[in-house]
Amino acid sequence: ALLTLPIIYFVAWGPRVFLPKQSVLEGSFLLHLFATLPEDIARGWARQGLNWAKNGYFHDLDGDSYEDKFENIDVPMLMLSGAADRIAPPPAVEFVATKARSEDKTFRPLGVAYGDSVDYGHGGLLVSREAPDEVFPIIEGWLAERATDDES
């Protein structure tokens, strides 16, 4: 089914789900974003996402809880969350960090209270005007710290 999952959420729950009161995403950019996001998303995945948004719990396509699987995560993790993120707010992301068994975990909320210039929402972490100056360097630095010269 050709769906635009963000638009489904936007229509079903309104702009309050995605955009904080003072969005860091500009209106013209949002129009472009929603016009270019359509994807061919499997019905099961769409139902899974809608179920999560509506009921507050997230299960895989087999019905198993993702929360029960967090303890199996043992790879390095960089977890970023915007202070104004209503999809993956900082407490939810931090919860995953506490449950994962990885020894290399970095949790970093982004927002004014944490020294950033804006309170980031979910999409703003990657597509806001400020992201290249504030968010991307965090990701780049985290990756650089873990990079090796090994070509194998």
Short mmCIF file of C-alpha atoms in Angstrom, two decimals:
data_model
loop_
_atom_site.label_atom_id
_atom_site.label_comp_id
_atom_site.label_asym_id
_atom_site.label_seq_id
_atom_site.Cartn_x
_atom_site.Cartn_y
_atom_site.Cartn_z
CA ALA A 1 0.00 0.00 0.00
CA LEU A 2 1.36 3.39 -0.91
CA LEU A 3 1.30 5.25 2.37
CA THR A 4 2.87 8.26 3.88
CA LEU A 5 3.16 7.18 7.47
CA PRO A 6 4.04 10.62 8.84
CA ILE A 7 0.98 12.10 7.17
CA ILE A 8 -1.22 9.36 8.64
CA TYR A 9 -0.02 10.31 12.12
CA PHE A 10 -0.29 13.99 11.30
CA VAL A 11 -3.88 13.67 10.11
CA ALA A 12 -4.96 11.23 12.84
CA TRP A 13 -3.43 13.03 15.82
CA GLY A 14 -2.84 16.51 14.50
CA PRO A 15 0.25 18.67 14.37
CA ARG A 16 0.68 18.51 18.16
CA VAL A 17 2.20 15.04 17.77
CA PHE A 18 5.06 16.15 15.57
CA LEU A 19 5.59 19.82 16.06
CA PRO A 20 6.36 21.66 19.29
CA LYS A 21 4.75 25.06 19.84
CA GLN A 22 7.74 26.74 18.25
CA SER A 23 8.79 24.31 15.53
CA VAL A 24 12.37 24.45 14.33
CA LEU A 25 11.15 23.26 10.94
CA GLU A 26 10.10 25.96 8.52
CA GLY A 27 6.69 25.77 6.85
CA SER A 28 8.01 25.60 3.29
CA PHE A 29 10.38 22.82 4.29
CA LEU A 30 7.53 20.86 5.91
CA LEU A 31 5.48 21.09 2.72
CA HIS A 32 8.43 19.79 0.72
CA LEU A 33 9.07 17.04 3.27
CA PHE A 34 5.50 15.73 3.28
CA ALA A 35 5.36 15.90 -0.51
CA THR A 36 8.50 13.78 -0.91
CA LEU A 37 8.07 11.23 1.90
CA PRO A 38 5.64 8.74 0.33
CA GLU A 39 6.98 5.23 0.64
CA ASP A 40 5.68 1.82 -0.16
CA ILE A 41 5.16 0.62 3.42
CA ALA A 42 3.91 -2.89 4.12
CA ARG A 43 0.47 -2.97 5.73
CA GLY A 44 1.82 -4.87 8.74
CA TRP A 45 4.40 -2.20 9.45
CA ALA A 46 1.81 0.53 9.06
CA ARG A 47 -0.51 -1.28 11.51
CA GLN A 48 2.42 -1.76 13.87
CA GLY A 49 3.21 1.97 13.84
CA LEU A 50 -0.42 2.99 14.25
CA ASN A 51 -0.87 0.52 17.12
CA TRP A 52 2.19 1.97 18.85
CA ALA A 53 0.98 5.55 18.44
CA LYS A 54 -2.55 4.73 19.54
CA ASN A 55 -1.94 2.28 22.40
CA GLY A 56 1.53 3.21 23.63
CA TYR A 57 3.25 -0.16 23.20
CA PHE A 58 5.43 -1.30 20.36
CA HIS A 59 5.49 -4.90 19.16
CA ASP A 60 7.26 -6.44 16.22
CA LEU A 61 5.30 -8.02 13.39
CA ASP A 62 5.24 -11.33 15.28
CA GLY A 63 3.61 -9.68 18.30
CA ASP A 64 6.72 -9.79 20.50
CA SER A 65 7.40 -6.70 22.61
CA TYR A 66 10.42 -4.67 21.60
CA GLU A 67 10.86 -3.75 25.25
CA ASP A 68 11.57 -7.40 26.05
CA LYS A 69 14.34 -7.37 23.44
CA PHE A 70 16.24 -4.31 24.70
CA GLU A 71 18.42 -6.45 26.94
CA ASN A 72 19.71 -8.27 23.84
CA ILE A 73 21.28 -5.10 22.44
CA ASP A 74 25.03 -5.37 22.90
CA VAL A 75 26.44 -3.11 20.19
CA PRO A 76 27.72 0.45 20.67
CA MET A 77 24.78 2.82 20.87
CA LEU A 78 24.42 6.56 20.34
CA MET A 79 20.94 7.57 21.44
CA LEU A 80 19.83 11.12 20.69
CA SER A 81 16.48 12.54 21.69
CA GLY A 82 15.06 16.01 21.24
CA ALA A 83 13.62 17.78 24.27
CA ALA A 84 10.46 18.49 22.24
CA ASP A 85 10.29 15.00 20.70
CA ARG A 86 6.85 13.51 21.20
CA ILE A 87 7.60 10.28 19.36
CA ALA A 88 10.75 9.26 21.24
CA PRO A 89 11.03 11.70 24.17
CA PRO A 90 14.21 11.74 26.27
CA PRO A 91 12.79 9.61 29.13
CA ALA A 92 11.77 6.88 26.66
CA VAL A 93 15.15 6.87 24.95
CA GLU A 94 16.95 6.90 28.27
CA PHE A 95 14.81 3.93 29.35
CA VAL A 96 16.15 1.95 26.38
CA ALA A 97 19.67 2.96 27.38
CA THR A 98 19.18 1.57 30.87
CA LYS A 99 17.77 -1.73 29.57
CA ALA A 100 20.32 -2.43 26.82
CA ARG A 101 23.28 -4.55 27.92
CA SER A 102 25.74 -2.80 25.66
CA GLU A 103 28.77 -1.55 27.57
CA ASP A 104 29.20 1.34 25.12
CA LYS A 105 26.11 3.51 25.43
CA THR A 106 25.88 7.25 24.93
CA PHE A 107 22.59 9.02 25.64
CA ARG A 108 22.35 12.68 24.71
CA PRO A 109 19.15 14.73 24.94
CA LEU A 110 19.14 17.83 22.75
CA GLY A 111 17.43 21.04 23.70
CA VAL A 112 17.84 24.44 25.28
CA ALA A 113 18.08 22.94 28.79
CA TYR A 114 21.08 20.91 27.60
CA GLY A 115 22.95 23.83 26.04
CA ASP A 116 21.59 23.63 22.52
CA SER A 117 20.06 26.57 20.65
CA VAL A 118 16.58 25.01 20.18
CA ASP A 119 14.36 22.30 21.60
CA TYR A 120 14.56 19.61 18.94
CA GLY A 121 11.59 17.53 17.89
CA HIS A 122 11.82 14.07 16.32
CA GLY A 123 12.44 15.12 12.72
CA GLY A 124 14.34 18.24 13.71
CA LEU A 125 17.26 16.12 14.88
CA LEU A 126 18.09 15.51 11.23
CA VAL A 127 16.32 18.08 9.10
CA SER A 128 16.19 21.32 11.08
CA ARG A 129 18.26 24.33 10.13
CA GLU A 130 20.33 23.91 13.32
CA ALA A 131 21.04 20.16 12.98
CA PRO A 132 24.17 20.46 10.80
CA ASP A 133 25.80 22.73 13.39
CA GLU A 134 24.61 21.06 16.59
CA VAL A 135 23.48 17.48 15.97
CA PHE A 136 25.72 16.28 13.15
CA PRO A 137 28.97 17.07 15.02
CA ILE A 138 27.77 14.90 17.93
CA ILE A 139 27.19 11.98 15.57
CA GLU A 140 30.45 12.57 13.71
CA GLY A 141 32.44 12.80 16.94
CA TRP A 142 30.85 9.65 18.36
CA LEU A 143 31.65 7.70 15.19
CA ALA A 144 35.20 9.10 15.00
CA GLU A 145 35.90 7.97 18.57
CA ARG A 146 34.99 4.41 17.57
CA ALA A 147 36.56 4.33 14.12
CA THR A 148 39.43 1.98 13.48
CA ASP A 149 42.09 1.84 10.81
CA ASP A 150 41.25 -1.81 10.26
CA GLU A 151 40.08 -2.54 6.74
CA SER A 152 38.84 -6.01 7.63
#
